[in-house]
């Protein structure tokens, strides 16, 4: 065996080893591609129904949003009508009712002064002193203190 034959055998063995490594790598690559293909097939089989359900859900949500929009516009219209009605009632009856209340208050005060010791509407007694003078003004000023506070004020002054 000559040196050229030994070199040829070494090159042939090297190529055989290289081809076997490439064959193993190609076999593993083929297995990986086959598994990826199966995975894509399964994902497609499961994703299509999910996408159909998602589309149905979106359509249902759009329908509900349209209903809510209609309800909101109706509520806005009712609110505007109630506001207009409130301002109309306030304009129509507010002024006259205030005048009637003021007239009633004036009549009550006038009748109360005429009778002697009237109540001023909140439970406080207005004490009438002798006819006119500073005693009457002082008594009227102190008599407007509510009954619950009179005792407290009197104790404060004494102590």
Coordinates of N, CA and C in Angstrom, one line a residue:
X1 N 0.8 -1.2 0.0 CA 0.0 0.0 0.0 C 0.9 1.2 0.0
X2 N 0.5 2.0 -0.9 CA 1.3 3.2 -1.0 C 0.7 4.4 -0.3
X3 N 1.4 5.5 -0.2 CA 0.9 6.6 0.5 C -0.3 7.2 -0.1
X4 N -0.5 7.1 -1.4 CA -1.7 7.7 -2.1 C -2.9 6.9 -1.7
X5 N -2.7 5.5 -1.6 CA -3.9 4.7 -1.3 C -4.3 4.9 0.1
X6 N -3.4 5.1 1.1 CA -3.7 5.4 2.5 C -4.5 6.7 2.6
X7 N -4.0 7.7 1.8 CA -4.6 9.0 1.8 C -6.1 8.9 1.2
X8 N -6.2 8.1 0.2 CA -7.6 7.9 -0.4 C -8.5 7.2 0.6
X9 N -8.0 6.2 1.3 CA -8.8 5.5 2.3 C -9.2 6.5 3.4
X10 N -8.3 7.3 3.9 CA -8.6 8.3 4.9 C -9.6 9.3 4.5
X11 N -9.5 9.8 3.3 CA -10.5 10.7 2.7 C -11.8 10.0 2.6
X12 N -11.9 8.8 2.2 CA -13.2 8.1 2.0 C -13.8 7.9 3.4
X13 N -13.0 7.5 4.4 CA -13.6 7.4 5.8 C -14.1 8.7 6.3
X14 N -13.3 9.8 6.1 CA -13.7 11.1 6.5 C -15.1 11.5 5.9
X15 N -15.2 11.2 4.6 CA -16.4 11.5 3.9 C -17.6 10.6 4.4
X16 N -17.3 9.4 4.7 CA -18.3 8.5 5.2 C -18.8 9.0 6.6
X17 N -17.9 9.5 7.4 CA -18.3 10.0 8.8 C -19.1 11.3 8.6
X18 N -18.6 12.1 7.7 CA -19.3 13.4 7.4 C -20.7 13.2 6.9
X19 N -20.9 12.3 6.0 CA -22.2 11.9 5.4 C -23.1 11.3 6.5
X20 N -22.5 10.5 7.4 CA -23.4 9.9 8.4 C -23.8 11.0 9.4
X21 N -22.9 12.0 9.8 CA -23.4 13.1 10.6 C -24.5 13.9 10.0
X22 N -24.3 14.2 8.7 CA -25.3 14.9 7.9 C -26.6 14.2 7.8
X23 N -26.5 12.9 7.7 CA -27.8 12.0 7.6 C -28.5 12.1 8.9
X24 N -27.8 12.0 10.0 CA -28.4 12.1 11.4 C -29.0 13.4 11.6
X25 N -28.3 14.5 11.2 CA -28.8 15.9 11.4 C -30.1 16.1 10.5
X26 N -30.1 15.6 9.2 CA -31.2 15.7 8.4 C -32.4 14.9 8.9
X27 N -32.1 13.7 9.5 CA -33.2 12.9 10.1 C -33.9 13.6 11.2
X28 N -33.1 14.3 12.1 CA -33.6 15.0 13.2 C -34.4 16.2 12.8
X29 N -33.8 16.9 11.8 CA -34.5 18.1 11.2 C -35.9 17.6 10.6
X30 N -35.9 16.5 10.0 CA -37.2 16.0 9.4 C -38.2 15.7 10.5
X31 N -37.7 15.1 11.6 CA -38.6 14.9 12.8 C -39.2 16.2 13.3
X32 N -38.3 17.2 13.5 CA -38.7 18.5 14.0 C -39.7 19.1 13.1
X33 N -39.5 19.1 11.8 CA -40.5 19.7 10.9 C -41.8 18.9 10.9
X34 N -41.8 17.6 11.0 CA -43.0 16.9 11.1 C -43.8 17.2 12.4
X35 N -43.1 17.4 13.5 CA -43.7 17.7 14.8 C -44.3 19.2 14.7
X36 N -43.6 20.1 14.1 CA -44.1 21.4 13.9 C -45.3 21.4 13.0
X37 N -45.3 20.6 12.0 CA -46.5 20.5 11.1 C -47.7 20.0 11.9
X38 N -47.5 19.0 12.7 CA -48.6 18.5 13.5 C -49.1 19.5 14.5
X39 N -48.2 20.3 15.1 CA -48.6 21.3 16.0 C -49.4 22.4 15.3
X40 N -49.0 22.8 14.2 CA -49.7 23.8 13.4 C -51.1 23.3 13.1
X41 N -51.2 22.0 12.7 CA -52.5 21.4 12.4 C -53.4 21.4 13.6
X42 N -52.9 21.1 14.8 CA -53.7 21.0 16.0 C -54.1 22.5 16.4
X43 N -53.2 23.4 16.3 CA -53.6 24.8 16.7 C -54.6 25.3 15.7
X44 N -54.5 25.0 14.5 CA -55.5 25.4 13.5 C -56.9 24.8 13.8
X45 N -56.9 23.6 14.1 CA -58.2 22.9 14.5 C -58.8 23.5 15.7
X46 N -58.0 23.9 16.7 CA -58.6 24.5 17.9 C -58.8 26.0 17.8
X47 N -58.1 26.7 16.9 CA -58.2 28.1 16.8 C -59.4 28.6 16.0
X48 N -59.8 27.8 15.0 CA -60.9 28.2 14.1 C -62.2 28.3 14.9
X49 N -62.5 27.3 15.7 CA -63.8 27.4 16.6 C -63.7 28.6 17.6
X50 N -62.5 28.8 18.1 CA -62.3 29.9 19.1 C -62.5 31.2 18.4
X51 N -62.0 31.4 17.2 CA -62.2 32.6 16.4 C -63.7 32.8 16.0
X52 N -64.3 31.7 15.7 CA -65.8 31.8 15.4 C -66.5 32.3 16.7
X53 N -66.2 31.7 17.8 CA -66.8 32.1 19.1 C -66.5 33.6 19.4
X54 N -65.3 34.0 19.2 CA -64.9 35.4 19.4 C -65.7 36.3 18.5
X55 N -65.9 35.9 17.3 CA -66.6 36.8 16.4 C -68.1 36.9 16.8
X56 N -68.7 35.8 17.3 CA -70.0 35.8 17.8 C -70.1 36.7 19.1
X57 N -69.1 36.6 19.9 CA -69.1 37.5 21.1 C -69.0 38.9 20.8
X58 N -68.2 39.3 19.8 CA -68.0 40.7 19.4 C -69.3 41.2 18.8
X59 N -70.0 40.3 18.0 CA -71.3 40.8 17.4 C -72.3 41.0 18.5
X60 N -72.4 40.1 19.5 CA -73.3 40.3 20.6 C -73.0 41.5 21.4
X61 N -71.7 41.8 21.7 CA -71.3 43.0 22.4 C -71.7 44.2 21.6
X62 N -71.5 44.2 20.3 CA -72.0 45.4 19.5 C -73.5 45.6 19.6
X63 N -74.2 44.5 19.6 CA -75.7 44.6 19.8 C -76.0 45.2 21.1
X64 N -75.4 44.8 22.2 CA -75.6 45.3 23.5 C -75.2 46.8 23.6
X65 N -74.1 47.1 23.0 CA -73.7 48.5 23.0 C -74.7 49.4 22.3
X66 N -75.2 48.9 21.2 CA -76.2 49.7 20.5 C -77.5 49.9 21.4
X67 N -77.9 48.9 22.1 CA -79.0 49.0 23.1 C -78.7 50.0 24.2
X68 N -77.5 49.9 24.7 CA -77.1 50.8 25.8 C -77.0 52.3 25.3
X69 N -76.5 52.4 24.0 CA -76.5 53.8 23.4 C -77.9 54.3 23.3
X70 N -78.9 53.5 22.9 CA -80.3 53.9 22.7 C -80.8 54.3 24.1
X71 N -80.5 53.5 25.1 CA -81.0 53.8 26.5 C -80.4 55.1 27.0
X72 N -79.1 55.3 26.7 CA -78.5 56.5 27.2 C -79.0 57.7 26.5
X73 N -79.3 57.6 25.2 CA -79.9 58.8 24.6 C -81.3 59.1 25.1
X74 N -82.1 58.0 25.4 CA -83.4 58.2 26.0 C -83.3 58.9 27.4
X75 N -82.4 58.4 28.2 CA -82.2 59.0 29.5 C -81.8 60.5 29.4
X76 N -80.9 60.8 28.4 CA -80.5 62.2 28.2 C -81.7 63.0 27.8
X77 N -82.6 62.5 27.0 CA -83.8 63.2 26.6 C -84.7 63.4 27.8
X78 N -84.9 62.4 28.6 CA -85.8 62.5 29.8 C -85.2 63.5 30.7
X79 N -83.9 63.5 30.9 CA -83.2 64.5 31.8 C -83.4 65.9 31.3
X80 N -83.3 66.1 30.0 CA -83.5 67.4 29.5 C -85.0 67.9 29.7
X81 N -85.9 66.9 29.5 CA -87.3 67.3 29.7 C -87.6 67.6 31.1
X82 N -87.0 66.8 32.0 CA -87.2 67.1 33.5 C -86.6 68.4 33.9
X83 N -85.5 68.8 33.3 CA -84.9 70.0 33.6 C -85.7 71.2 33.1
X84 N -86.3 71.0 31.9 CA -87.1 72.1 31.3 C -88.4 72.2 32.1
X85 N -89.0 71.1 32.6 CA -90.2 71.1 33.4 C -89.9 71.8 34.7
X86 N -88.8 71.4 35.3 CA -88.4 72.0 36.6 C -88.3 73.5 36.5
X87 N -87.6 74.0 35.5 CA -87.4 75.4 35.3 C -88.7 76.1 35.0
X88 N -89.6 75.4 34.2 CA -90.9 76.0 34.0 C -91.8 76.1 35.2
X89 N -91.8 75.1 36.0 CA -92.5 75.1 37.3 C -92.0 76.1 38.2
X90 N -90.6 76.2 38.3 CA -90.0 77.2 39.2 C -90.4 78.6 38.7
X91 N -90.4 78.8 37.4 CA -90.7 80.2 36.9 C -92.2 80.5 37.1
X92 N -93.0 79.5 36.9 CA -94.5 79.7 37.0 C -94.9 79.9 38.4
X93 N -94.5 79.0 39.3 CA -95.0 79.0 40.7 C -94.1 79.6 41.7
X94 N -92.8 79.7 41.4 CA -91.8 80.1 42.4 C -92.1 81.5 42.9
X95 N -92.2 82.4 42.0 CA -92.5 83.8 42.4 C -93.8 84.0 43.2
X96 N -94.9 83.5 42.7 CA -96.1 83.6 43.4 C -96.1 82.9 44.8
X97 N -95.5 81.7 44.9 CA -95.4 81.0 46.1 C -94.6 81.8 47.2
X98 N -93.5 82.4 46.7 CA -92.7 83.2 47.7 C -93.6 84.4 48.2
X99 N -94.3 85.0 47.3 CA -95.1 86.1 47.7 C -96.2 85.7 48.7
X100 N -96.9 84.5 48.4 CA -97.9 84.0 49.3 C -97.3 83.7 50.7
X101 N -96.1 83.1 50.7 CA -95.5 82.8 51.9 C -95.1 84.0 52.7
X102 N -94.6 85.0 52.0 CA -94.2 86.3 52.7 C -95.5 86.9 53.2
X103 N -96.6 86.9 52.5 CA -97.8 87.5 52.9 C -98.3 86.8 54.2
X104 N -98.3 85.4 54.1 CA -98.7 84.6 55.3 C -97.9 85.0 56.5
X105 N -96.6 85.1 56.3 CA -95.7 85.4 57.5 C -96.0 86.8 58.0
X106 N -96.2 87.7 57.1 CA -96.6 89.1 57.6 C -97.9 89.1 58.3
X107 N -98.9 88.4 57.8 CA -100.2 88.3 58.5 C -100.0 87.6 59.9
X108 N -99.2 86.6 60.0 CA -99.0 85.9 61.3 C -98.3 86.8 62.3
X109 N -97.3 87.5 61.8 CA -96.6 88.5 62.7 C -97.6 89.6 63.2
X110 N -98.4 90.1 62.2 CA -99.3 91.2 62.6 C -100.3 90.7 63.6
X111 N -100.9 89.5 63.4 CA -101.8 88.9 64.3 C -101.2 88.6 65.7
X112 N -99.9 88.2 65.6 CA -99.2 87.8 66.9 C -99.0 89.1 67.7
X113 N -98.6 90.2 67.1 CA -98.4 91.4 67.8 C -99.7 91.9 68.4
X114 N -100.8 91.7 67.7 CA -102.1 92.2 68.1 C -102.5 91.4 69.4
X115 N -102.2 90.1 69.5 CA -102.7 89.3 70.6 C -101.9 89.4 71.8
X116 N -100.6 89.7 71.8 CA -99.9 89.9 73.0 C -98.6 89.1 73.0
X117 N -98.6 87.8 73.2 CA -97.4 87.0 73.4 C -97.4 85.9 72.3
X118 N -97.0 86.2 71.1 CA -97.1 85.2 70.0 C -95.9 84.3 70.0
X119 N -96.0 83.2 69.2 CA -94.9 82.4 68.9 C -94.4 82.8 67.5
X120 N -93.1 82.9 67.3 CA -92.6 83.4 66.0 C -92.4 82.3 65.0
X121 N -92.9 81.1 65.2 CA -92.9 80.0 64.2 C -91.9 78.9 64.5
X122 N -90.8 79.2 65.3 CA -89.9 78.1 65.6 C -89.9 77.7 67.1
X123 N -91.0 78.0 67.8 CA -91.2 77.6 69.2 C -90.7 78.6 70.2
X124 N -90.0 79.6 69.8 CA -89.6 80.6 70.8 C -90.7 81.6 71.1
X125 N -90.8 82.0 72.4 CA -91.8 82.9 72.8 C -91.3 84.3 72.8
X126 N -92.0 85.2 72.2 CA -91.7 86.6 72.2 C -92.4 87.2 73.4
X127 N -91.6 87.7 74.4 CA -92.2 88.3 75.6 C -92.4 89.8 75.4
X128 N -93.7 90.2 75.6 CA -94.0 91.6 75.5 C -93.9 92.2 76.9
X129 N -93.2 93.3 76.9 CA -93.0 94.0 78.2 C -94.1 95.1 78.3
X130 N -93.8 96.1 79.2 CA -94.8 97.2 79.3 C -94.9 97.9 78.0
X131 N -95.9 98.6 77.8 CA -96.1 99.3 76.5 C -95.0 100.1 76.1
X132 N -94.2 99.6 75.1 CA -93.1 100.3 74.5 C -91.9 100.4 75.5
X133 N -90.9 101.2 75.0 CA -89.7 101.5 75.9 C -88.6 100.5 75.8
X134 N -87.5 100.8 76.5 CA -86.3 100.0 76.4 C -86.5 98.6 77.1
X135 N -87.4 98.5 78.1 CA -87.6 97.3 78.7 C -88.2 96.3 77.7
X136 N -89.1 96.8 76.9 CA -89.8 95.9 75.9 C -88.7 95.4 74.9
X137 N -87.8 96.3 74.4 CA -86.8 95.9 73.5 C -85.8 94.9 74.1
X138 N -85.4 95.1 75.3 CA -84.5 94.2 76.0 C -85.2 92.8 76.2
X139 N -86.4 92.8 76.6 CA -87.2 91.6 76.9 C -87.3 90.8 75.5
X140 N -87.6 91.5 74.5 CA -87.8 90.9 73.2 C -86.5 90.3 72.7
X141 N -85.4 91.0 72.9 CA -84.1 90.5 72.5 C -83.7 89.2 73.2
X142 N -83.9 89.2 74.6 CA -83.6 88.0 75.3 C -84.6 86.9 75.2
X143 N -85.8 87.2 74.8 CA -86.8 86.2 74.7 C -86.7 85.3 73.5
X144 N -85.9 85.8 72.5 CA -85.7 85.0 71.3 C -84.8 83.8 71.4
X145 N -84.1 83.7 72.6 CA -83.2 82.6 72.8 C -84.1 81.3 73.0
X146 N -83.7 80.2 72.3 CA -84.5 79.0 72.5 C -84.6 78.6 73.9
X147 N -85.7 77.9 74.3 CA -86.0 77.4 75.6 C -84.8 76.5 76.2
X148 N -84.3 75.7 75.3 CA -83.2 74.8 75.7 C -82.0 75.5 76.2
X149 N -81.7 76.7 75.6 CA -80.5 77.4 75.9 C -80.7 78.5 77.0
X150 N -81.9 78.7 77.4 CA -82.2 79.8 78.4 C -81.6 79.4 79.7
X151 N -81.8 78.2 80.1 CA -81.2 77.8 81.4 C -79.7 77.8 81.4
X152 N -79.1 77.4 80.4 CA -77.6 77.4 80.3 C -77.1 78.9 80.4
X153 N -77.8 79.8 79.6 CA -77.3 81.2 79.7 C -77.6 81.8 81.1
X154 N -78.7 81.4 81.7 CA -78.9 81.9 83.1 C -77.9 81.4 84.1
X155 N -77.5 80.2 83.9 CA -76.5 79.6 84.9 C -75.1 80.3 84.6
X156 N -74.9 80.6 83.4 CA -73.6 81.2 83.1 C -73.5 82.6 83.7
X157 N -74.6 83.3 83.6 CA -74.6 84.7 84.1 C -74.5 84.7 85.7
X158 N -75.1 83.7 86.3 CA -75.1 83.6 87.8 C -73.8 83.2 88.3
X159 N -73.1 82.3 87.6 CA -71.8 81.8 88.1 C -70.7 82.5 87.7

